[in-house]
């Protein structure tokens, strides 16, 4: 009866992609630990880029810098 | 000083119902463990049905199948 | 299919008390939101008092101060 | 490689303030535990006041009472 | 830069199995959403069976019932 | 009434260091958002290095590689 929480930035993942994550992680738990899919929960949280930081910097700014570096 | 996080699908719980959950779980912790309500926190997260999976399938699809089975 | 995470300090809750919490919060979700108990998950985390802070102070110290104030 | 989740009520924190939290907590972990900022993640969740309870009461109501008491 | 939290009951998963989960979910996020493995975090929490409930009943009891039903 | 969850690997943080984190993050929330310390909760989770992955690899192995590279 595993519980999985996946947190990603809110940058356009489609319902199909999120369904792939749900199916994929449920399969993984069945394959590795023989966990029953019927009682495997997966919750995906999509987080605004202003609200996610890495290296002390929010992702909004990191994305802008990456875009500027490419242009 | 308990902390409780309740996660439900985003399917129309009213402010009154959410208040009942907050009050109910706070009372429960006081009754069972003598926890002080003044320092009991409750946070309710409402999750989109596309973002919640069970049995490898998102809840949006599960709800559609259940509705189809009824009709 | 709710998911509930209850966090309390690690101060001697018994298996019976934890079972009361599990049953109580599952009943609450059924009563208030008509949630199916069969797919209601509850996880209780017991946290060391050194690892829980309130008012900028860990609970170990808060408990010692409260005990000293009583004696 | 710390992971920090900050939960606050959704009451108008600006992107600049959230960036200050991200930077501040990342600095704190480097200063106290010598954690590498490059692998420090911070996620801020902003929670509706209807969905946050303290003392068995949602914050929407607590704010209204505080406002009424002032007027 | 995804963050994944996998919660399972504490029933003997080996370090090798946990490594398979870490690798598997990291690969999944790269395959489905093109997420960079270098900034994908996975944390596995192993929860005592007394502290996990489903259907209003802790897993310790559910396991005992299942074992009794088999014998 | 913020809630902060700090997750670090279980590699010997002392009670004093954890107290510094609790105090530091509580001060940060007061300074940046004027949050009341009396209702600021901080929980620190210390996670086994086998149970934390980054780049698809558990931290136990990452630490061994780093140690080998130094010797």
Short mmCIF file of C-alpha atoms in Angstrom, two decimals:
data_model
loop_
_atom_site.label_atom_id
_atom_site.label_comp_id
_atom_site.label_asym_id
_atom_site.label_seq_id
_atom_site.Cartn_x
_atom_site.Cartn_y
_atom_site.Cartn_z
CA UNK A 1 0.00 0.00 0.00
CA UNK A 2 2.59 2.54 -1.05
CA UNK A 3 2.03 6.26 -1.22
CA UNK A 4 4.02 8.30 -3.71
CA UNK A 5 4.15 12.07 -3.95
CA UNK A 6 5.77 13.49 -7.09
CA UNK A 7 6.49 17.20 -7.11
CA UNK A 8 7.34 18.94 -10.35
CA UNK A 9 7.34 22.54 -11.49
CA UNK A 10 4.15 23.77 -13.11
CA UNK A 11 5.47 23.97 -16.66
CA UNK A 12 2.89 22.31 -18.85
CA UNK A 13 2.87 18.59 -18.09
CA UNK A 14 -0.16 17.16 -19.90
CA UNK A 15 -2.79 14.85 -18.41
CA UNK A 16 -1.32 12.08 -20.59
CA UNK A 17 2.18 12.63 -19.22
CA UNK A 18 0.89 12.68 -15.67
CA UNK A 19 -1.01 9.45 -16.35
CA UNK A 20 2.28 7.94 -17.58
CA UNK A 21 3.95 8.91 -14.30
CA UNK A 22 1.10 7.40 -12.27
CA UNK A 23 1.20 4.16 -14.25
CA UNK A 24 4.99 4.02 -14.32
CA UNK A 25 5.59 4.46 -10.62
CA UNK A 26 2.78 2.02 -9.77
CA UNK A 27 4.36 -0.60 -12.06
CA UNK A 28 7.78 0.09 -10.54
CA UNK A 29 6.54 -0.62 -7.02
CA UNK A 30 4.87 -3.81 -8.17
CA UNK A 31 7.97 -5.01 -10.00
CA UNK A 32 10.54 -4.17 -7.30
CA UNK A 33 8.59 -4.80 -4.09
CA UNK A 34 5.56 -6.77 -5.26
CA UNK A 35 3.24 -4.02 -4.04
CA UNK A 36 -0.42 -4.32 -4.97
CA UNK A 37 -1.36 -1.65 -7.56
CA UNK A 38 -4.93 -1.53 -6.20
CA UNK A 39 -3.65 0.08 -3.02
CA UNK A 40 -0.89 2.22 -4.52
CA UNK A 41 -1.63 5.94 -4.36
CA UNK A 42 0.21 8.54 -6.42
CA UNK A 43 -0.24 12.29 -5.99
CA UNK A 44 1.41 14.79 -8.33
CA UNK A 45 1.89 18.36 -7.11
CA UNK A 46 2.65 21.03 -9.69
CA UNK A 47 4.50 23.91 -8.07
CA UNK A 48 4.76 27.47 -9.41
CA UNK A 49 8.30 28.32 -10.53
CA UNK A 50 8.33 31.31 -8.15
CA UNK A 51 7.81 28.85 -5.29
CA UNK A 52 10.59 26.39 -6.07
CA UNK A 53 14.20 27.19 -5.29
CA UNK A 54 17.45 25.45 -6.00
CA UNK A 55 20.87 26.85 -5.19
CA UNK A 56 19.15 29.68 -3.34
CA UNK A 57 17.41 30.94 -6.49
CA UNK A 58 13.84 30.50 -7.67
CA UNK A 59 13.23 28.53 -10.86
CA UNK A 60 11.58 31.49 -12.61
CA UNK A 61 14.92 33.29 -12.56
CA UNK A 62 16.89 30.14 -13.40
CA UNK A 63 14.72 29.63 -16.50
CA UNK A 64 15.19 33.26 -17.58
CA UNK A 65 18.95 32.99 -17.22
CA UNK A 66 19.02 29.75 -19.21
CA UNK A 67 16.92 31.34 -21.96
CA UNK A 68 19.16 34.43 -22.06
CA UNK A 69 22.29 32.27 -22.23
CA UNK A 70 20.90 30.49 -25.27
CA UNK A 71 19.98 33.61 -27.19
CA UNK B 1 1.40 20.21 18.97
CA UNK B 2 0.24 17.86 16.25
CA UNK B 3 0.34 18.62 12.57
CA UNK B 4 -2.22 16.99 10.30
CA UNK B 5 -2.26 17.09 6.52
CA UNK B 6 -5.43 15.86 4.85
CA UNK B 7 -5.33 15.33 1.12
CA UNK B 8 -8.54 14.90 -0.83
CA UNK B 9 -9.48 15.18 -4.47
CA UNK B 10 -10.71 18.58 -5.60
CA UNK B 11 -14.35 17.65 -6.07
CA UNK B 12 -16.37 20.34 -4.38
CA UNK B 13 -15.82 20.11 -0.63
CA UNK B 14 -17.39 23.23 0.87
CA UNK B 15 -15.80 25.58 3.39
CA UNK B 16 -18.25 24.22 5.96
CA UNK B 17 -17.20 20.62 5.30
CA UNK B 18 -13.54 21.54 5.49
CA UNK B 19 -14.21 23.32 8.78
CA UNK B 20 -15.85 20.12 10.06
CA UNK B 21 -12.70 18.17 9.15
CA UNK B 22 -10.49 20.73 10.92
CA UNK B 23 -12.63 20.67 14.05
CA UNK B 24 -13.10 16.90 13.98
CA UNK B 25 -9.45 15.96 13.71
CA UNK B 26 -8.47 18.54 16.32
CA UNK B 27 -11.04 17.06 18.73
CA UNK B 28 -9.83 13.54 17.94
CA UNK B 29 -6.25 14.39 18.89
CA UNK B 30 -7.40 16.00 22.11
CA UNK B 31 -9.59 13.05 23.03
CA UNK B 32 -7.11 10.28 22.19
CA UNK B 33 -3.77 11.86 23.09
CA UNK B 34 -4.74 14.89 25.17
CA UNK B 35 -3.16 17.21 22.61
CA UNK B 36 -3.73 20.92 23.07
CA UNK B 37 -6.06 22.25 20.34
CA UNK B 38 -4.35 25.65 20.48
CA UNK B 39 -1.23 24.13 18.96
CA UNK B 40 -2.87 21.66 16.59
CA UNK B 41 -2.43 22.56 12.93
CA UNK B 42 -4.52 21.07 10.13
CA UNK B 43 -3.85 21.66 6.43
CA UNK B 44 -6.19 20.38 3.74
CA UNK B 45 -4.82 19.95 0.21
CA UNK B 46 -7.31 19.59 -2.62
CA UNK B 47 -5.71 17.73 -5.52
CA UNK B 48 -6.89 17.77 -9.15
CA UNK B 49 -8.30 14.40 -10.24
CA UNK B 50 -5.77 14.29 -13.11
CA UNK B 51 -3.01 14.41 -10.48
CA UNK B 52 -4.20 11.61 -8.22
CA UNK B 53 -3.76 7.97 -9.17
CA UNK B 54 -4.86 4.73 -7.66
CA UNK B 55 -4.33 1.31 -9.19
CA UNK B 56 -2.16 2.97 -11.84
CA UNK B 57 -5.04 5.09 -13.14
CA UNK B 58 -5.89 8.73 -12.57
CA UNK B 59 -9.10 9.57 -10.74
CA UNK B 60 -10.52 11.54 -13.69
CA UNK B 61 -10.70 8.30 -15.66
CA UNK B 62 -11.92 6.28 -12.68
CA UNK B 63 -14.80 8.73 -12.20
CA UNK B 64 -15.72 8.55 -15.91
CA UNK B 65 -15.76 4.76 -15.81
CA UNK B 66 -17.92 4.74 -12.69
CA UNK B 67 -20.36 7.19 -14.30
CA UNK B 68 -20.50 5.12 -17.49
CA UNK B 69 -21.10 1.93 -15.51
CA UNK B 70 -24.08 3.57 -13.79
CA UNK B 71 -25.73 4.82 -16.95
CA UNK C 1 -9.54 8.11 -1.54
CA UNK C 2 -8.17 10.50 1.06
CA UNK C 3 -4.65 10.46 2.38
CA UNK C 4 -4.01 11.72 5.91
CA UNK C 5 -0.65 12.29 7.52
CA UNK C 6 -0.67 12.87 11.28
CA UNK C 7 2.55 14.08 12.85
CA UNK C 8 2.99 13.95 16.60
CA UNK C 9 5.97 14.06 18.90
CA UNK C 10 7.47 10.72 19.86
CA UNK C 11 6.30 10.68 23.47
CA UNK C 12 4.79 7.28 24.07
CA UNK C 13 1.59 6.98 22.05
CA UNK C 14 0.55 3.33 22.25
CA UNK C 15 -0.45 1.10 19.34
CA UNK C 16 -4.02 1.26 20.70
CA UNK C 17 -4.05 5.05 20.68
CA UNK C 18 -2.61 5.16 17.18
CA UNK C 19 -5.31 2.70 16.07
CA UNK C 20 -7.91 5.06 17.57
CA UNK C 21 -6.49 7.92 15.51
CA UNK C 22 -6.55 5.80 12.33
CA UNK C 23 -10.14 4.70 12.93
CA UNK C 24 -11.28 8.14 14.06
CA UNK C 25 -9.97 10.09 11.10
CA UNK C 26 -11.22 7.45 8.65
CA UNK C 27 -14.71 7.70 10.19
CA UNK C 28 -14.54 11.50 10.08
CA UNK C 29 -13.84 11.51 6.35
CA UNK C 30 -16.68 9.10 5.71
CA UNK C 31 -19.10 11.11 7.80
CA UNK C 32 -18.22 14.57 6.46
CA UNK C 33 -17.37 13.84 2.83
CA UNK C 34 -18.74 10.34 2.26
CA UNK C 35 -15.24 9.03 1.52
CA UNK C 36 -14.84 5.28 1.17
CA UNK C 37 -12.89 3.88 4.15
CA UNK C 38 -11.46 1.10 1.97
CA UNK C 39 -9.37 3.67 0.10
CA UNK C 40 -8.57 5.99 3.00
CA UNK C 41 -4.90 5.93 3.99
CA UNK C 42 -3.58 7.26 7.29
CA UNK C 43 0.11 7.55 8.14
CA UNK C 44 1.30 8.60 11.59
CA UNK C 45 4.82 10.01 11.93
CA UNK C 46 6.33 10.18 15.41
CA UNK C 47 8.98 12.90 15.54
CA UNK C 48 11.78 13.17 18.10
CA UNK C 49 11.32 16.16 20.42
CA UNK C 50 14.77 17.49 19.39
CA UNK C 51 13.47 17.66 15.82
CA UNK C 52 10.25 19.59 16.44
CA UNK C 53 10.27 23.30 17.08
CA UNK C 54 7.62 25.81 18.02
CA UNK C 55 8.23 29.45 18.81
CA UNK C 56 11.84 28.94 17.68
CA UNK C 57 12.52 26.38 20.43
CA UNK C 58 12.71 22.60 20.28
CA UNK C 59 10.14 20.60 22.22
CA UNK C 60 12.79 18.88 24.36
CA UNK C 61 13.57 22.24 25.94
CA UNK C 62 9.92 23.28 26.12
CA UNK C 63 9.12 20.08 28.04
CA UNK C 64 12.03 20.66 30.46
CA UNK C 65 10.89 24.21 31.13
CA UNK C 66 7.31 23.09 31.74
CA UNK C 67 8.52 20.38 34.15
CA UNK C 68 10.74 22.87 36.00
CA UNK C 69 7.88 25.35 36.28
CA UNK C 70 5.74 22.68 37.91
CA UNK C 71 8.28 21.58 40.50
CA UNK D 1 21.24 17.86 -0.31
CA UNK D 2 18.52 19.19 1.96
CA UNK D 3 14.89 19.49 1.01
CA UNK D 4 12.81 22.20 2.66
CA UNK D 5 9.06 22.63 2.39
CA UNK D 6 7.66 25.91 3.70
CA UNK D 7 3.90 26.16 4.04
CA UNK D 8 2.27 29.52 4.55
CA UNK D 9 -1.24 30.83 4.13
CA UNK D 10 -2.05 32.34 0.75
CA UNK D 11 -2.21 35.96 1.86
CA UNK D 12 -0.17 37.92 -0.64
CA UNK D 13 3.48 36.98 -0.24
CA UNK D 14 5.30 38.55 -3.19
CA UNK D 15 7.77 36.80 -5.49
CA UNK D 16 10.49 38.92 -3.87
CA UNK D 17 9.53 37.76 -0.38
CA UNK D 18 9.41 34.15 -1.48
CA UNK D 19 12.85 34.56 -3.07
CA UNK D 20 14.09 35.91 0.28
CA UNK D 21 12.77 32.78 2.01
CA UNK D 22 14.45 30.53 -0.58
CA UNK D 23 17.76 32.32 -0.24
CA UNK D 24 17.53 32.62 3.53
CA UNK D 25 16.85 28.98 4.26
CA UNK D 26 19.50 27.86 1.77
CA UNK D 27 22.06 30.10 3.49
CA UNK D 28 20.97 28.80 6.90
CA UNK D 29 21.60 25.19 5.91
CA UNK D 30 24.99 26.07 4.52
CA UNK D 31 25.96 28.02 7.63
CA UNK D 32 24.74 25.51 10.23
CA UNK D 33 25.39 22.16 8.52
CA UNK D 34 27.72 23.07 5.64
CA UNK D 35 25.14 21.88 3.12
CA UNK D 36 25.86 22.60 -0.53
CA UNK D 37 23.44 25.25 -1.86
CA UNK D 38 23.60 23.71 -5.35
CA UNK D 39 21.70 20.67 -4.09
CA UNK D 40 19.39 22.43 -1.64
CA UNK D 41 15.74 22.40 -2.74
CA UNK D 42 13.10 24.70 -1.29
CA UNK D 43 9.39 24.43 -2.10
CA UNK D 44 6.87 26.98 -0.82
CA UNK D 45 3.21 25.96 -0.65
CA UNK D 46 0.62 28.71 -0.29
CA UNK D 47 -2.51 27.32 1.34
CA UNK D 48 -6.01 28.86 1.17
CA UNK D 49 -7.13 30.21 4.54
CA UNK D 50 -10.25 27.97 4.38
CA UNK D 51 -7.91 24.98 4.24
CA UNK D 52 -5.70 25.79 7.24
CA UNK D 53 -6.89 25.26 10.77
CA UNK D 54 -5.46 26.06 14.16
CA UNK D 55 -7.22 25.51 17.45
CA UNK D 56 -9.97 23.72 15.55
CA UNK D 57 -10.86 26.82 13.53
CA UNK D 58 -10.01 27.78 9.95
CA UNK D 59 -7.83 30.82 9.39
CA UNK D 60 -10.50 32.62 7.35
CA UNK D 61 -12.61 32.85 10.50
CA UNK D 62 -9.64 33.65 12.73
CA UNK D 63 -8.75 36.59 10.47
CA UNK D 64 -12.35 37.86 10.51
CA UNK D 65 -12.47 37.70 14.28
CA UNK D 66 -9.15 39.52 14.60
CA UNK D 67 -10.37 42.24 12.20
CA UNK D 68 -13.65 42.59 14.11
CA UNK D 69 -11.81 42.83 17.43
CA UNK D 70 -9.72 45.71 16.05
CA UNK D 71 -12.62 47.73 14.73
CA UNK E 1 14.20 19.26 -10.69
CA UNK E 2 11.56 16.86 -9.43
CA UNK E 3 11.17 15.74 -5.86
CA UNK E 4 9.68 12.32 -5.18
CA UNK E 5 8.69 10.93 -1.81
CA UNK E 6 7.91 7.21 -1.69
CA UNK E 7 6.30 5.89 1.46
CA UNK E 8 6.19 2.16 2.09
CA UNK E 9 5.64 0.03 5.16
CA UNK E 10 8.77 -1.02 7.02
CA UNK E 11 8.73 -4.67 6.04
CA UNK E 12 12.23 -5.51 4.93
CA UNK E 13 12.95 -3.68 1.69
CA UNK E 14 16.67 -4.12 1.03
CA UNK E 15 19.12 -1.39 0.11
CA UNK E 16 19.27 -2.93 -3.38
CA UNK E 17 15.50 -2.74 -3.79
CA UNK E 18 15.44 0.84 -2.56
CA UNK E 19 18.20 1.68 -5.03
CA UNK E 20 16.05 0.16 -7.79
CA UNK E 21 13.18 2.44 -6.78
CA UNK E 22 15.46 5.48 -6.78
CA UNK E 23 16.87 4.64 -10.20
CA UNK E 24 13.50 3.62 -11.62
CA UNK E 25 11.60 6.74 -10.67
CA UNK E 26 14.48 8.97 -11.77
CA UNK E 27 14.49 7.25 -15.19
CA UNK E 28 10.71 7.57 -15.41
CA UNK E 29 10.82 11.33 -14.89
CA UNK E 30 13.55 11.68 -17.49
CA UNK E 31 11.67 9.56 -20.02
CA UNK E 32 8.23 11.12 -19.57
CA UNK E 33 9.06 14.76 -18.82
CA UNK E 34 12.71 15.06 -19.86
CA UNK E 35 13.70 15.94 -16.29
CA UNK E 36 17.39 16.12 -15.53
CA UNK E 37 18.42 13.19 -13.28
CA UNK E 38 21.16 15.31 -11.69
CA UNK E 39 18.51 17.42 -9.99
CA UNK E 40 15.98 14.69 -9.27
CA UNK E 41 15.62 13.90 -5.57
CA UNK E 42 13.99 10.74 -4.23
CA UNK E 43 13.30 10.12 -0.54
CA UNK E 44 11.95 6.80 0.71
CA UNK E 45 10.17 6.71 4.08
CA UNK E 46 9.68 3.35 5.73
CA UNK E 47 6.70 3.50 8.09
CA UNK E 48 6.00 1.10 10.99
CA UNK E 49 2.94 -1.08 10.33
CA UNK E 50 1.34 0.19 13.56
CA UNK E 51 1.50 3.70 12.08
CA UNK E 52 -0.12 3.00 8.71
CA UNK E 53 -3.85 2.53 8.39
CA UNK E 54 -6.12 1.58 5.53
CA UNK E 55 -9.85 1.00 5.81
CA UNK E 56 -9.66 2.29 9.39
CA UNK E 57 -7.33 -0.52 10.47
CA UNK E 58 -3.59 -0.54 11.03
CA UNK E 59 -1.44 -2.72 8.78
CA UNK E 60 -0.11 -4.79 11.70
CA UNK E 61 -3.62 -6.16 12.21
CA UNK E 62 -4.29 -6.49 8.48
CA UNK E 63 -1.14 -8.62 8.11
CA UNK E 64 -2.15 -10.83 11.06
CA UNK E 65 -5.60 -11.39 9.58
CA UNK E 66 -4.15 -12.25 6.19
CA UNK E 67 -1.72 -14.71 7.79
CA UNK E 68 -4.52 -16.30 9.84
CA UNK E 69 -6.73 -16.61 6.76
CA UNK E 70 -3.94 -18.50 4.97
CA UNK E 71 -3.29 -20.99 7.75
CA UNK F 1 1.26 30.22 11.35
CA UNK F 2 3.85 28.73 9.01
CA UNK F 3 4.82 25.10 8.92
CA UNK F 4 8.33 24.17 7.81
CA UNK F 5 9.62 20.68 7.12
CA UNK F 6 13.39 20.35 6.74
CA UNK F 7 14.70 17.05 5.44
CA UNK F 8 18.38 16.22 5.73
CA UNK F 9 20.38 13.03 5.55
CA UNK F 10 20.99 11.29 8.86
CA UNK F 11 24.69 12.08 9.14
CA UNK F 12 25.24 13.34 12.65
CA UNK F 13 23.54 16.71 13.02
CA UNK F 14 23.65 17.54 16.73
CA UNK F 15 20.73 18.73 18.87
CA UNK F 16 22.45 22.14 18.98
CA UNK F 17 22.65 22.35 15.19
CA UNK F 18 19.02 21.30 14.83
CA UNK F 19 18.06 23.96 17.37
CA UNK F 20 19.94 26.51 15.24
CA UNK F 21 17.90 25.46 12.22
CA UNK F 22 14.64 25.74 14.17
CA UNK F 23 15.54 29.18 15.49
CA UNK F 24 16.95 30.37 12.18
CA UNK F 25 14.00 29.47 10.01
CA UNK F 26 11.54 30.84 12.59
CA UNK F 27 13.44 34.16 12.62
CA UNK F 28 13.53 34.19 8.80
CA UNK F 29 9.73 33.88 8.56
CA UNK F 30 9.27 36.64 11.10
CA UNK F 31 11.72 38.95 9.33
CA UNK F 32 10.46 38.38 5.77
CA UNK F 33 6.72 37.87 6.26
CA UNK F 34 6.11 39.12 9.81
CA UNK F 35 4.95 35.65 10.87
CA UNK F 36 4.35 35.09 14.57
CA UNK F 37 7.05 32.76 16.01
CA UNK F 38 4.57 31.44 18.60
CA UNK F 39 2.64 29.69 15.83
CA UNK F 40 5.58 28.70 13.63
CA UNK F 41 6.18 24.94 13.54
CA UNK F 42 9.41 23.37 12.31
CA UNK F 43 9.90 19.62 11.85
CA UNK F 44 13.27 18.14 10.92
CA UNK F 45 13.35 14.69 9.33
CA UNK F 46 16.65 12.84 9.25
CA UNK F 47 16.68 10.33 6.40
CA UNK F 48 18.96 7.29 6.09
CA UNK F 49 21.47 7.68 3.25
CA UNK F 50 20.18 4.42 1.69
CA UNK F 51 16.77 6.08 1.42
CA UNK F 52 17.80 9.31 -0.31
CA UNK F 53 18.65 9.41 -3.98
CA UNK F 54 20.00 12.08 -6.27
CA UNK F 55 20.91 11.56 -9.91
CA UNK F 56 19.40 8.07 -9.64
CA UNK F 57 21.92 6.98 -7.01
CA UNK F 58 21.55 6.63 -3.24
CA UNK F 59 23.61 8.89 -1.02
CA UNK F 60 25.39 5.95 0.66
CA UNK F 61 27.06 5.17 -2.66
CA UNK F 62 27.67 8.84 -3.48
CA UNK F 63 29.49 9.28 -0.16
CA UNK F 64 31.62 6.16 -0.78
CA UNK F 65 32.60 7.41 -4.22
CA UNK F 66 33.49 10.84 -2.87
CA UNK F 67 35.62 9.25 -0.13
CA UNK F 68 37.35 6.97 -2.64
CA UNK F 69 38.07 9.91 -4.94
CA UNK F 70 39.78 11.74 -2.10
CA UNK F 71 42.02 8.87 -1.02
#
